[in-house]
PDB file of C-alpha atoms in Angstrom:
ATOM      1  CA  UNK A1462     -13.037-101.796 246.625  1.00  0.00           C
ATOM      2  CA  UNK A1463     -11.497-105.225 246.305  1.00  0.00           C
ATOM      3  CA  UNK A1464     -11.029-106.699 242.838  1.00  0.00           C
ATOM      4  CA  UNK A1465     -13.190-109.585 244.041  1.00  0.00           C
ATOM      5  CA  UNK A1466     -16.667-108.285 244.925  1.00  0.00           C
ATOM      6  CA  UNK A1467     -17.202-111.327 247.147  1.00  0.00           C
ATOM      7  CA  UNK A1468     -14.282-110.386 249.401  1.00  0.00           C
ATOM      8  CA  UNK A1469     -16.669-108.564 251.723  1.00  0.00           C
ATOM      9  CA  UNK A1470     -18.287-111.903 252.601  1.00  0.00           C
ATOM     10  CA  UNK A1471     -15.177-113.064 254.461  1.00  0.00           C
ATOM     11  CA  UNK A1472     -13.649-109.735 255.522  1.00  0.00           C
ATOM     12  CA  UNK A1473     -13.000-109.591 259.271  1.00  0.00           C
ATOM     13  CA  UNK A1474     -15.106-107.166 261.298  1.00  0.00           C
ATOM     14  CA  UNK A1475     -15.021-106.084 264.943  1.00  0.00           C
ATOM     15  CA  UNK A1476     -16.882-108.394 267.276  1.00  0.00           C
ATOM     16  CA  UNK A1477     -20.409-107.310 268.181  1.00  0.00           C
ATOM     17  CA  UNK A1478     -20.956-105.667 271.559  1.00  0.00           C
ATOM     18  CA  UNK A1479     -23.551-108.183 272.615  1.00  0.00           C
ATOM     19  CA  UNK A1480     -25.704-111.021 271.309  1.00  0.00           C
ATOM     20  CA  UNK A1481     -29.342-111.362 272.378  1.00  0.00           C
ATOM     21  CA  UNK A1482     -31.754-114.252 271.860  1.00  0.00           C
ATOM     22  CA  UNK A1483     -35.341-113.892 270.668  1.00  0.00           C
ATOM     23  CA  UNK A1484     -36.041-117.638 270.795  1.00  0.00           C
ATOM     24  CA  UNK A1485     -34.679-120.949 272.030  1.00  0.00           C
ATOM     25  CA  UNK A1486     -32.923-122.103 268.851  1.00  0.00           C
ATOM     26  CA  UNK A1487     -29.201-121.177 268.578  1.00  0.00           C
ATOM     27  CA  UNK A1488     -29.950-119.248 265.394  1.00  0.00           C
ATOM     28  CA  UNK A1489     -32.790-117.218 266.908  1.00  0.00           C
ATOM     29  CA  UNK A1490     -30.371-114.472 267.929  1.00  0.00           C
ATOM     30  CA  UNK A1491     -29.121-111.051 266.907  1.00  0.00           C
ATOM     31  CA  UNK A1492     -25.722-109.386 267.270  1.00  0.00           C
ATOM     32  CA  UNK A1493     -25.899-105.836 268.621  1.00  0.00           C
ATOM     33  CA  UNK A1494     -23.539-102.984 267.853  1.00  0.00           C
ATOM     34  CA  UNK A1495     -23.389 -99.787 269.863  1.00  0.00           C
ATOM     35  CA  UNK A1496     -23.450 -96.551 267.865  1.00  0.00           C
ATOM     36  CA  UNK A1497     -20.259 -94.527 267.898  1.00  0.00           C
ATOM     37  CA  UNK A1498     -20.146 -91.195 269.657  1.00  0.00           C
ATOM     38  CA  UNK A1499     -22.736 -89.711 271.975  1.00  0.00           C
ATOM     39  CA  UNK A1500     -25.345 -88.475 269.551  1.00  0.00           C
ATOM     40  CA  UNK A1501     -29.114 -88.507 269.987  1.00  0.00           C
ATOM     41  CA  UNK A1502     -31.132 -91.703 270.081  1.00  0.00           C
ATOM     42  CA  UNK A1503     -31.886 -93.104 266.638  1.00  0.00           C
ATOM     43  CA  UNK A1504     -34.183 -95.841 265.395  1.00  0.00           C
ATOM     44  CA  UNK A1505     -32.677 -99.295 265.579  1.00  0.00           C
ATOM     45  CA  UNK A1506     -31.350-100.568 262.249  1.00  0.00           C
ATOM     46  CA  UNK A1507     -32.004-104.286 261.799  1.00  0.00           C
ATOM     47  CA  UNK A1508     -29.734-105.923 259.225  1.00  0.00           C
ATOM     48  CA  UNK A1509     -31.307-108.988 257.590  1.00  0.00           C
ATOM     49  CA  UNK A1510     -28.608-110.929 255.767  1.00  0.00           C
ATOM     50  CA  UNK A1511     -28.895-112.716 252.449  1.00  0.00           C
ATOM     51  CA  UNK A1512     -27.499-115.956 251.085  1.00  0.00           C
ATOM     52  CA  UNK A1513     -30.617-117.272 249.363  1.00  0.00           C
ATOM     53  CA  UNK A1514     -32.001-118.396 252.739  1.00  0.00           C
ATOM     54  CA  UNK A1515     -29.414-121.219 252.859  1.00  0.00           C
ATOM     55  CA  UNK A1516     -27.708-122.547 255.997  1.00  0.00           C
ATOM     56  CA  UNK A1517     -24.180-121.983 254.691  1.00  0.00           C
ATOM     57  CA  UNK A1518     -24.657-118.208 254.768  1.00  0.00           C
ATOM     58  CA  UNK A1519     -25.087-116.608 258.179  1.00  0.00           C
ATOM     59  CA  UNK A1520     -25.087-113.127 259.661  1.00  0.00           C
ATOM     60  CA  UNK A1521     -21.304-112.953 259.978  1.00  0.00           C
ATOM     61  CA  UNK A1522     -20.850-111.754 256.399  1.00  0.00           C
ATOM     62  CA  UNK A1523     -22.762-108.566 257.245  1.00  0.00           C
ATOM     63  CA  UNK A1524     -20.217-107.691 259.955  1.00  0.00           C
ATOM     64  CA  UNK A1525     -18.418-105.032 257.862  1.00  0.00           C
ATOM     65  CA  UNK A1526     -21.738-103.400 256.931  1.00  0.00           C
ATOM     66  CA  UNK A1527     -23.024-103.465 260.511  1.00  0.00           C
ATOM     67  CA  UNK A1528     -19.769-102.099 261.920  1.00  0.00           C
ATOM     68  CA  UNK A1529     -19.812 -99.265 259.374  1.00  0.00           C
ATOM     69  CA  UNK A1530     -23.400 -98.369 260.258  1.00  0.00           C
ATOM     70  CA  UNK A1531     -22.516 -98.294 263.960  1.00  0.00           C
ATOM     71  CA  UNK A1532     -19.511 -96.087 263.187  1.00  0.00           C
ATOM     72  CA  UNK A1533     -21.946 -93.739 261.446  1.00  0.00           C
ATOM     73  CA  UNK A1534     -23.990 -93.442 264.631  1.00  0.00           C
ATOM     74  CA  UNK A1535     -26.715 -96.047 264.179  1.00  0.00           C
ATOM     75  CA  UNK A1536     -27.643 -98.697 266.757  1.00  0.00           C
ATOM     76  CA  UNK A1537     -27.497-101.954 264.813  1.00  0.00           C
ATOM     77  CA  UNK A1538     -28.815-105.486 265.233  1.00  0.00           C
ATOM     78  CA  UNK A1539     -27.712-108.239 262.847  1.00  0.00           C
ATOM     79  CA  UNK A1540     -30.613-110.662 262.778  1.00  0.00           C
ATOM     80  CA  UNK A1541     -30.059-114.397 262.466  1.00  0.00           C
ATOM     81  CA  UNK A1542     -32.763-116.897 261.558  1.00  0.00           C
ATOM     82  CA  UNK A1543     -33.156-120.581 260.765  1.00  0.00           C
ATOM     83  CA  UNK A1544     -32.378-121.291 257.125  1.00  0.00           C
ATOM     84  CA  UNK A1545     -32.960-123.987 254.535  1.00  0.00           C
ATOM     85  CA  UNK A1546     -30.844-127.050 255.194  1.00  0.00           C
ATOM     86  CA  UNK A1547     -31.369-126.724 258.957  1.00  0.00           C
ATOM     87  CA  UNK A1548     -34.048-128.302 261.157  1.00  0.00           C
ATOM     88  CA  UNK A1549     -36.891-125.808 261.345  1.00  0.00           C
ATOM     89  CA  UNK A1550     -35.615-123.769 258.408  1.00  0.00           C
ATOM     90  CA  UNK A1551     -37.496-123.146 255.175  1.00  0.00           C
ATOM     91  CA  UNK A1552     -41.279-122.942 255.293  1.00  0.00           C
ATOM     92  CA  UNK A1553     -42.478-121.576 257.624  1.00  0.00           C
ATOM     93  CA  UNK A1554     -39.601-121.295 260.117  1.00  0.00           C
ATOM     94  CA  UNK A1555     -37.371-118.943 258.143  1.00  0.00           C
ATOM     95  CA  UNK A1556     -40.239-116.487 257.696  1.00  0.00           C
ATOM     96  CA  UNK A1557     -41.643-116.767 261.204  1.00  0.00           C
ATOM     97  CA  UNK A1558     -38.164-116.277 262.663  1.00  0.00           C
ATOM     98  CA  UNK A1559     -37.757-113.035 260.726  1.00  0.00           C
ATOM     99  CA  UNK A1560     -41.101-111.757 262.001  1.00  0.00           C
ATOM    100  CA  UNK A1561     -40.443-112.847 265.580  1.00  0.00           C
ATOM    101  CA  UNK A1562     -36.948-111.401 265.688  1.00  0.00           C
ATOM    102  CA  UNK A1563     -37.913-108.046 264.223  1.00  0.00           C
ATOM    103  CA  UNK A1564     -40.857-107.749 266.624  1.00  0.00           C
ATOM    104  CA  UNK A1565     -38.797-108.709 269.685  1.00  0.00           C
ATOM    105  CA  UNK A1566     -35.651-106.705 269.058  1.00  0.00           C
ATOM    106  CA  UNK A1567     -36.712-103.226 270.234  1.00  0.00           C
ATOM    107  CA  UNK A1568     -37.439-104.522 273.743  1.00  0.00           C
ATOM    108  CA  UNK A1569     -34.260-106.626 273.771  1.00  0.00           C
ATOM    109  CA  UNK A1570     -32.027-103.817 272.537  1.00  0.00           C
ATOM    110  CA  UNK A1571     -33.287-101.000 274.771  1.00  0.00           C
ATOM    111  CA  UNK A1572     -31.594-102.261 277.985  1.00  0.00           C
ATOM    112  CA  UNK A1573     -28.479-103.316 276.078  1.00  0.00           C
ATOM    113  CA  UNK A1574     -27.969 -99.894 274.478  1.00  0.00           C
ATOM    114  CA  UNK A1575     -29.531 -97.518 277.020  1.00  0.00           C
ATOM    115  CA  UNK A1576     -30.351 -94.074 275.719  1.00  0.00           C
ATOM    116  CA  UNK A1577     -29.189 -94.826 272.167  1.00  0.00           C
ATOM    117  CA  UNK A1578     -32.325 -96.300 270.606  1.00  0.00           C
ATOM    118  CA  UNK A1579     -35.394 -94.192 269.936  1.00  0.00           C
ATOM    119  CA  UNK A1580     -38.896 -95.499 270.437  1.00  0.00           C
ATOM    120  CA  UNK A1581     -39.605 -95.531 266.701  1.00  0.00           C
ATOM    121  CA  UNK A1582     -40.039 -98.896 264.984  1.00  0.00           C
ATOM    122  CA  UNK A1583     -36.792-100.202 263.511  1.00  0.00           C
ATOM    123  CA  UNK A1584     -35.581 -99.578 259.997  1.00  0.00           C
ATOM    124  CA  UNK A1585     -34.823-102.804 258.153  1.00  0.00           C
ATOM    125  CA  UNK A1586     -31.874-103.202 255.802  1.00  0.00           C
ATOM    126  CA  UNK A1587     -32.214-106.466 253.920  1.00  0.00           C
ATOM    127  CA  UNK A1588     -29.846-107.744 251.257  1.00  0.00           C
ATOM    128  CA  UNK A1589     -30.822-110.249 248.571  1.00  0.00           C
ATOM    129  CA  UNK A1590     -32.850-112.992 250.324  1.00  0.00           C
ATOM    130  CA  UNK A1591     -32.739-110.760 253.396  1.00  0.00           C
ATOM    131  CA  UNK A1592     -34.346-108.082 251.254  1.00  0.00           C
ATOM    132  CA  UNK A1593     -37.162-110.518 250.621  1.00  0.00           C
ATOM    133  CA  UNK A1594     -37.567-111.118 254.360  1.00  0.00           C
ATOM    134  CA  UNK A1595     -37.530-107.377 255.083  1.00  0.00           C
ATOM    135  CA  UNK A1596     -40.209-106.711 252.469  1.00  0.00           C
ATOM    136  CA  UNK A1597     -42.227-109.662 253.768  1.00  0.00           C
ATOM    137  CA  UNK A1598     -42.049-108.370 257.346  1.00  0.00           C
ATOM    138  CA  UNK A1599     -43.076-104.858 256.326  1.00  0.00           C
ATOM    139  CA  UNK A1600     -46.000-106.186 254.291  1.00  0.00           C
ATOM    140  CA  UNK A1601     -47.319-108.620 256.899  1.00  0.00           C
ATOM    141  CA  UNK A1602     -46.393-106.951 260.214  1.00  0.00           C
ATOM    142  CA  UNK A1603     -46.189-103.239 259.381  1.00  0.00           C
ATOM    143  CA  UNK A1604     -46.549-102.039 262.968  1.00  0.00           C
ATOM    144  CA  UNK A1605     -43.120-103.543 263.740  1.00  0.00           C
ATOM    145  CA  UNK A1606     -41.313-101.818 260.848  1.00  0.00           C
ATOM    146  CA  UNK A1607     -40.481 -98.145 260.470  1.00  0.00           C
ATOM    147  CA  UNK A1608     -39.000 -98.339 256.977  1.00  0.00           C
ATOM    148  CA  UNK A1609     -37.243-100.697 254.596  1.00  0.00           C
ATOM    149  CA  UNK A1610     -34.035-100.355 252.632  1.00  0.00           C
ATOM    150  CA  UNK A1611     -34.070-103.379 250.340  1.00  0.00           C
ATOM    151  CA  UNK A1612     -30.691-104.015 248.698  1.00  0.00           C
ATOM    152  CA  UNK A1613     -30.944-106.191 245.577  1.00  0.00           C
ATOM    153  CA  UNK A1614     -33.976-107.946 247.062  1.00  0.00           C
ATOM    154  CA  UNK A1615     -35.528-111.160 245.822  1.00  0.00           C
ATOM    155  CA  UNK A1616     -38.796-109.261 245.470  1.00  0.00           C
ATOM    156  CA  UNK A1617     -40.662-111.721 243.246  1.00  0.00           C
ATOM    157  CA  UNK A1618     -40.453-115.327 244.418  1.00  0.00           C
ATOM    158  CA  UNK A1619     -42.431-116.752 241.515  1.00  0.00           C
ATOM    159  CA  UNK A1620     -40.098-115.100 239.026  1.00  0.00           C
ATOM    160  CA  UNK A1621     -37.053-116.148 241.054  1.00  0.00           C
ATOM    161  CA  UNK A1622     -38.331-119.736 240.895  1.00  0.00           C
ATOM    162  CA  UNK A1623     -38.866-119.442 237.150  1.00  0.00           C
ATOM    163  CA  UNK A1624     -35.321-118.104 236.711  1.00  0.00           C
ATOM    164  CA  UNK A1625     -33.975-120.837 239.026  1.00  0.00           C
ATOM    165  CA  UNK A1626     -31.958-118.326 241.031  1.00  0.00           C
ATOM    166  CA  UNK A1627     -29.168-120.001 242.976  1.00  0.00           C
ATOM    167  CA  UNK A1628     -30.152-123.437 241.679  1.00  0.00           C
ATOM    168  CA  UNK A1629     -33.505-123.976 243.322  1.00  0.00           C
ATOM    169  CA  UNK A1630     -33.245-121.615 246.284  1.00  0.00           C
ATOM    170  CA  UNK A1631     -36.916-120.597 246.224  1.00  0.00           C
ATOM    171  CA  UNK A1632     -38.111-124.191 245.895  1.00  0.00           C
ATOM    172  CA  UNK A1633     -35.977-125.082 248.907  1.00  0.00           C
ATOM    173  CA  UNK A1634     -37.553-122.236 250.887  1.00  0.00           C
ATOM    174  CA  UNK A1635     -41.183-122.867 249.982  1.00  0.00           C
ATOM    175  CA  UNK A1636     -41.173-126.583 249.220  1.00  0.00           C
ATOM    176  CA  UNK A1637     -41.726-126.347 245.467  1.00  0.00           C
ATOM    177  CA  UNK A1638     -42.846-124.029 242.725  1.00  0.00           C
ATOM    178  CA  UNK A1639     -45.941-121.825 242.468  1.00  0.00           C
ATOM    179  CA  UNK A1640     -47.911-124.736 241.023  1.00  0.00           C
ATOM    180  CA  UNK A1641     -46.926-126.979 243.934  1.00  0.00           C
ATOM    181  CA  UNK A1642     -47.510-124.537 246.790  1.00  0.00           C
ATOM    182  CA  UNK A1643     -49.668-121.635 245.560  1.00  0.00           C
ATOM    183  CA  UNK A1644     -50.829-120.718 249.068  1.00  0.00           C
ATOM    184  CA  UNK A1645     -47.239-120.358 250.255  1.00  0.00           C
ATOM    185  CA  UNK A1646     -46.341-118.091 247.360  1.00  0.00           C
ATOM    186  CA  UNK A1647     -49.446-116.008 247.977  1.00  0.00           C
ATOM    187  CA  UNK A1648     -48.462-115.619 251.634  1.00  0.00           C
ATOM    188  CA  UNK A1649     -44.715-115.071 251.223  1.00  0.00           C
ATOM    189  CA  UNK A1650     -44.086-113.385 247.873  1.00  0.00           C
ATOM    190  CA  UNK A1651     -43.670-109.585 248.099  1.00  0.00           C
ATOM    191  CA  UNK A1652     -45.007-109.290 244.544  1.00  0.00           C
ATOM    192  CA  UNK A1653     -48.314-110.677 245.868  1.00  0.00           C
ATOM    193  CA  UNK A1654     -48.316-108.496 248.988  1.00  0.00           C
ATOM    194  CA  UNK A1655     -48.351-104.988 247.526  1.00  0.00           C
ATOM    195  CA  UNK A1656     -49.141-102.268 248.329  1.00  0.00           C
ATOM    196  CA  UNK A1657     -46.278-101.878 250.772  1.00  0.00           C
ATOM    197  CA  UNK A1658     -47.627-100.141 253.891  1.00  0.00           C
ATOM    198  CA  UNK A1659     -44.183 -98.890 254.940  1.00  0.00           C
ATOM    199  CA  UNK A1660     -41.859 -96.339 253.341  1.00  0.00           C
ATOM    200  CA  UNK A1661     -39.496 -98.397 251.183  1.00  0.00           C
ATOM    201  CA  UNK A1662     -36.353 -97.708 249.195  1.00  0.00           C
ATOM    202  CA  UNK A1663     -35.143-100.407 246.806  1.00  0.00           C
ATOM    203  CA  UNK A1664     -31.515-100.185 245.688  1.00  0.00           C
ATOM    204  CA  UNK A1665     -30.109-102.438 242.972  1.00  0.00           C
ATOM    205  CA  UNK A1666     -26.960-102.545 240.867  1.00  0.00           C
ATOM    206  CA  UNK A1667     -27.384-102.773 237.111  1.00  0.00           C
ATOM    207  CA  UNK A1668     -24.497-105.277 236.914  1.00  0.00           C
ATOM    208  CA  UNK A1669     -26.055-107.705 239.399  1.00  0.00           C
ATOM    209  CA  UNK A1670     -25.599-111.312 238.252  1.00  0.00           C
ATOM    210  CA  UNK A1671     -27.207-112.970 241.294  1.00  0.00           C
ATOM    211  CA  UNK A1672     -30.580-111.156 241.322  1.00  0.00           C
ATOM    212  CA  UNK A1673     -31.518-109.360 238.089  1.00  0.00           C
ATOM    213  CA  UNK A1674     -32.199-105.650 238.390  1.00  0.00           C
ATOM    214  CA  UNK A1675     -35.324-106.134 236.283  1.00  0.00           C
ATOM    215  CA  UNK A1676     -36.939-107.801 239.295  1.00  0.00           C
ATOM    216  CA  UNK A1677     -36.620-104.609 241.341  1.00  0.00           C
ATOM    217  CA  UNK A1678     -37.735-102.431 238.466  1.00  0.00           C
ATOM    218  CA  UNK A1679     -40.894-104.474 237.975  1.00  0.00           C
ATOM    219  CA  UNK A1680     -41.606-104.752 241.696  1.00  0.00           C
ATOM    220  CA  UNK A1681     -41.322-101.017 242.315  1.00  0.00           C
ATOM    221  CA  UNK A1682     -43.580-100.209 239.363  1.00  0.00           C
ATOM    222  CA  UNK A1683     -46.179-102.711 240.598  1.00  0.00           C
ATOM    223  CA  UNK A1684     -45.994-101.393 244.159  1.00  0.00           C
ATOM    224  CA  UNK A1685     -46.240 -97.733 243.116  1.00  0.00           C
ATOM    225  CA  UNK A1686     -49.173 -98.460 240.836  1.00  0.00           C
ATOM    226  CA  UNK A1687     -51.242 -99.511 243.867  1.00  0.00           C
ATOM    227  CA  UNK A1688     -50.161 -96.581 246.019  1.00  0.00           C
ATOM    228  CA  UNK A1689     -46.977 -97.667 247.831  1.00  0.00           C
ATOM    229  CA  UNK A1690     -44.515 -95.044 249.087  1.00  0.00           C
ATOM    230  CA  UNK A1691     -41.583 -96.722 247.346  1.00  0.00           C
ATOM    231  CA  UNK A1692     -38.654 -95.644 245.201  1.00  0.00           C
ATOM    232  CA  UNK A1693     -35.928 -97.360 243.210  1.00  0.00           C
ATOM    233  CA  UNK A1694     -32.287 -96.300 243.247  1.00  0.00           C
ATOM    234  CA  UNK A1695     -30.456 -98.052 240.423  1.00  0.00           C
ATOM    235  CA  UNK A1696     -26.654 -97.977 240.483  1.00  0.00           C
ATOM    236  CA  UNK A1697     -25.223 -98.409 236.972  1.00  0.00           C
ATOM    237  CA  UNK A1698     -21.702 -99.542 237.951  1.00  0.00           C
ATOM    238  CA  UNK A1699     -22.648-101.802 240.864  1.00  0.00           C
ATOM    239  CA  UNK A1700     -23.004-105.587 241.124  1.00  0.00           C
ATOM    240  CA  UNK A1701     -24.614-107.665 243.888  1.00  0.00           C
ATOM    241  CA  UNK A1702     -22.127-107.421 246.738  1.00  0.00           C
ATOM    242  CA  UNK A1703     -21.080-103.779 246.484  1.00  0.00           C
ATOM    243  CA  UNK A1704     -24.323-102.828 248.216  1.00  0.00           C
ATOM    244  CA  UNK A1705     -23.125-104.386 251.489  1.00  0.00           C
ATOM    245  CA  UNK A1706     -19.467-103.367 251.171  1.00  0.00           C
ATOM    246  CA  UNK A1707     -18.461-100.194 253.042  1.00  0.00           C
ATOM    247  CA  UNK A1708     -15.366-100.016 250.821  1.00  0.00           C
ATOM    248  CA  UNK A1709     -17.383 -99.911 247.588  1.00  0.00           C
ATOM    249  CA  UNK A1710     -18.321 -96.875 245.522  1.00  0.00           C
ATOM    250  CA  UNK A1711     -21.972 -97.725 246.216  1.00  0.00           C
ATOM    251  CA  UNK A1712     -21.693 -97.336 249.981  1.00  0.00           C
ATOM    252  CA  UNK A1713     -22.334 -93.556 250.188  1.00  0.00           C
ATOM    253  CA  UNK A1714     -25.579 -94.097 248.300  1.00  0.00           C
ATOM    254  CA  UNK A1715     -26.600 -96.774 250.797  1.00  0.00           C
ATOM    255  CA  UNK A1716     -25.961 -94.352 253.664  1.00  0.00           C
ATOM    256  CA  UNK A1717     -27.924 -91.619 251.887  1.00  0.00           C
ATOM    257  CA  UNK A1718     -30.903 -93.942 251.442  1.00  0.00           C
ATOM    258  CA  UNK A1719     -30.770 -94.973 255.083  1.00  0.00           C
ATOM    259  CA  UNK A1720     -30.599 -91.329 256.135  1.00  0.00           C
ATOM    260  CA  UNK A1721     -33.702 -90.573 254.059  1.00  0.00           C
ATOM    261  CA  UNK A1722     -35.609 -93.287 255.915  1.00  0.00           C
ATOM    262  CA  UNK A1723     -34.279 -92.055 259.249  1.00  0.00           C
ATOM    263  CA  UNK A1724     -35.380 -88.505 258.413  1.00  0.00           C
ATOM    264  CA  UNK A1725     -38.937 -89.813 257.944  1.00  0.00           C
ATOM    265  CA  UNK A1726     -39.073 -90.667 261.635  1.00  0.00           C
TER     266      UNK A1726
END
C-alpha cells in the first residue's frame, strides 16, 4: 500500500469497456467493466463513489477498485450522478440520480455484457458519501437492490451535519441542517430509514479520520435493534481510503464481504 492513503484517488486504471447513459445529463452515466474469464453469470456490482457528494470528486477515483472487482470475475458498473456544486445536484437530484441509475442499470448492462450478468438485483458497493447513497437506495427502493456493502458510509446525516464533516457537506446536499430541512433529513437519512430491508454489510476502519467509525457502530446497532439483517466489520489498522484500494491490507476483507453478499443470491 502506498505511504499516502489518498494515492488511490489518482492512480491510473484501465479504461472501462463501455459507458452507458441512464439519463440526458452528462453525469447520468455509468462505466461498465467486463468480468475476467468465462465464469458463470454473477449479479451486477454497482460501485457508488464517494467524495462527500461534491462535484470535484467523480467516479474516476473508483477505477482501481472497479478494475480489481472485474479481474475477480464480477460484472461492474461505476455509477455517476449529479453532485453538489453542479446544476441539478444536491437535493433532490443527487438522490434521484442514484435511484434512477441503480434501477436502470440491469437492463442497460445485459446487452453490453451478454451472458455475464445474472438476473438477480445488483449488489451495491458504496464508499463514504456513496455508502450513504447505497443505503438510501436499499431503504427506499429495495426491489432494485440485492445487497449492500457500505464502506465507511455516511450513515447518519444529522450527526454528520453536527460534526461538520467535510466543512458543510451535508448542508450543501440537503440545503441546511436538520432544523432547516427536517423533511429532507427524514427522507434521506439512513438513520431515519431503518430497518434496512436488504442484506447489508458495513465495513469501517478504526483509523478513519474522514467519517468516524462510531457512526457505523451506532447505525448498525440501531438497524439490528429493529430487525435488519446487517453486520459490521471493523478493521483496526485501516483508515478511510484503504477500503477502496486493491493494494491495501484491507482489500481481501472487502472481497470476502462481497462474496458473502454474492453467496446470498
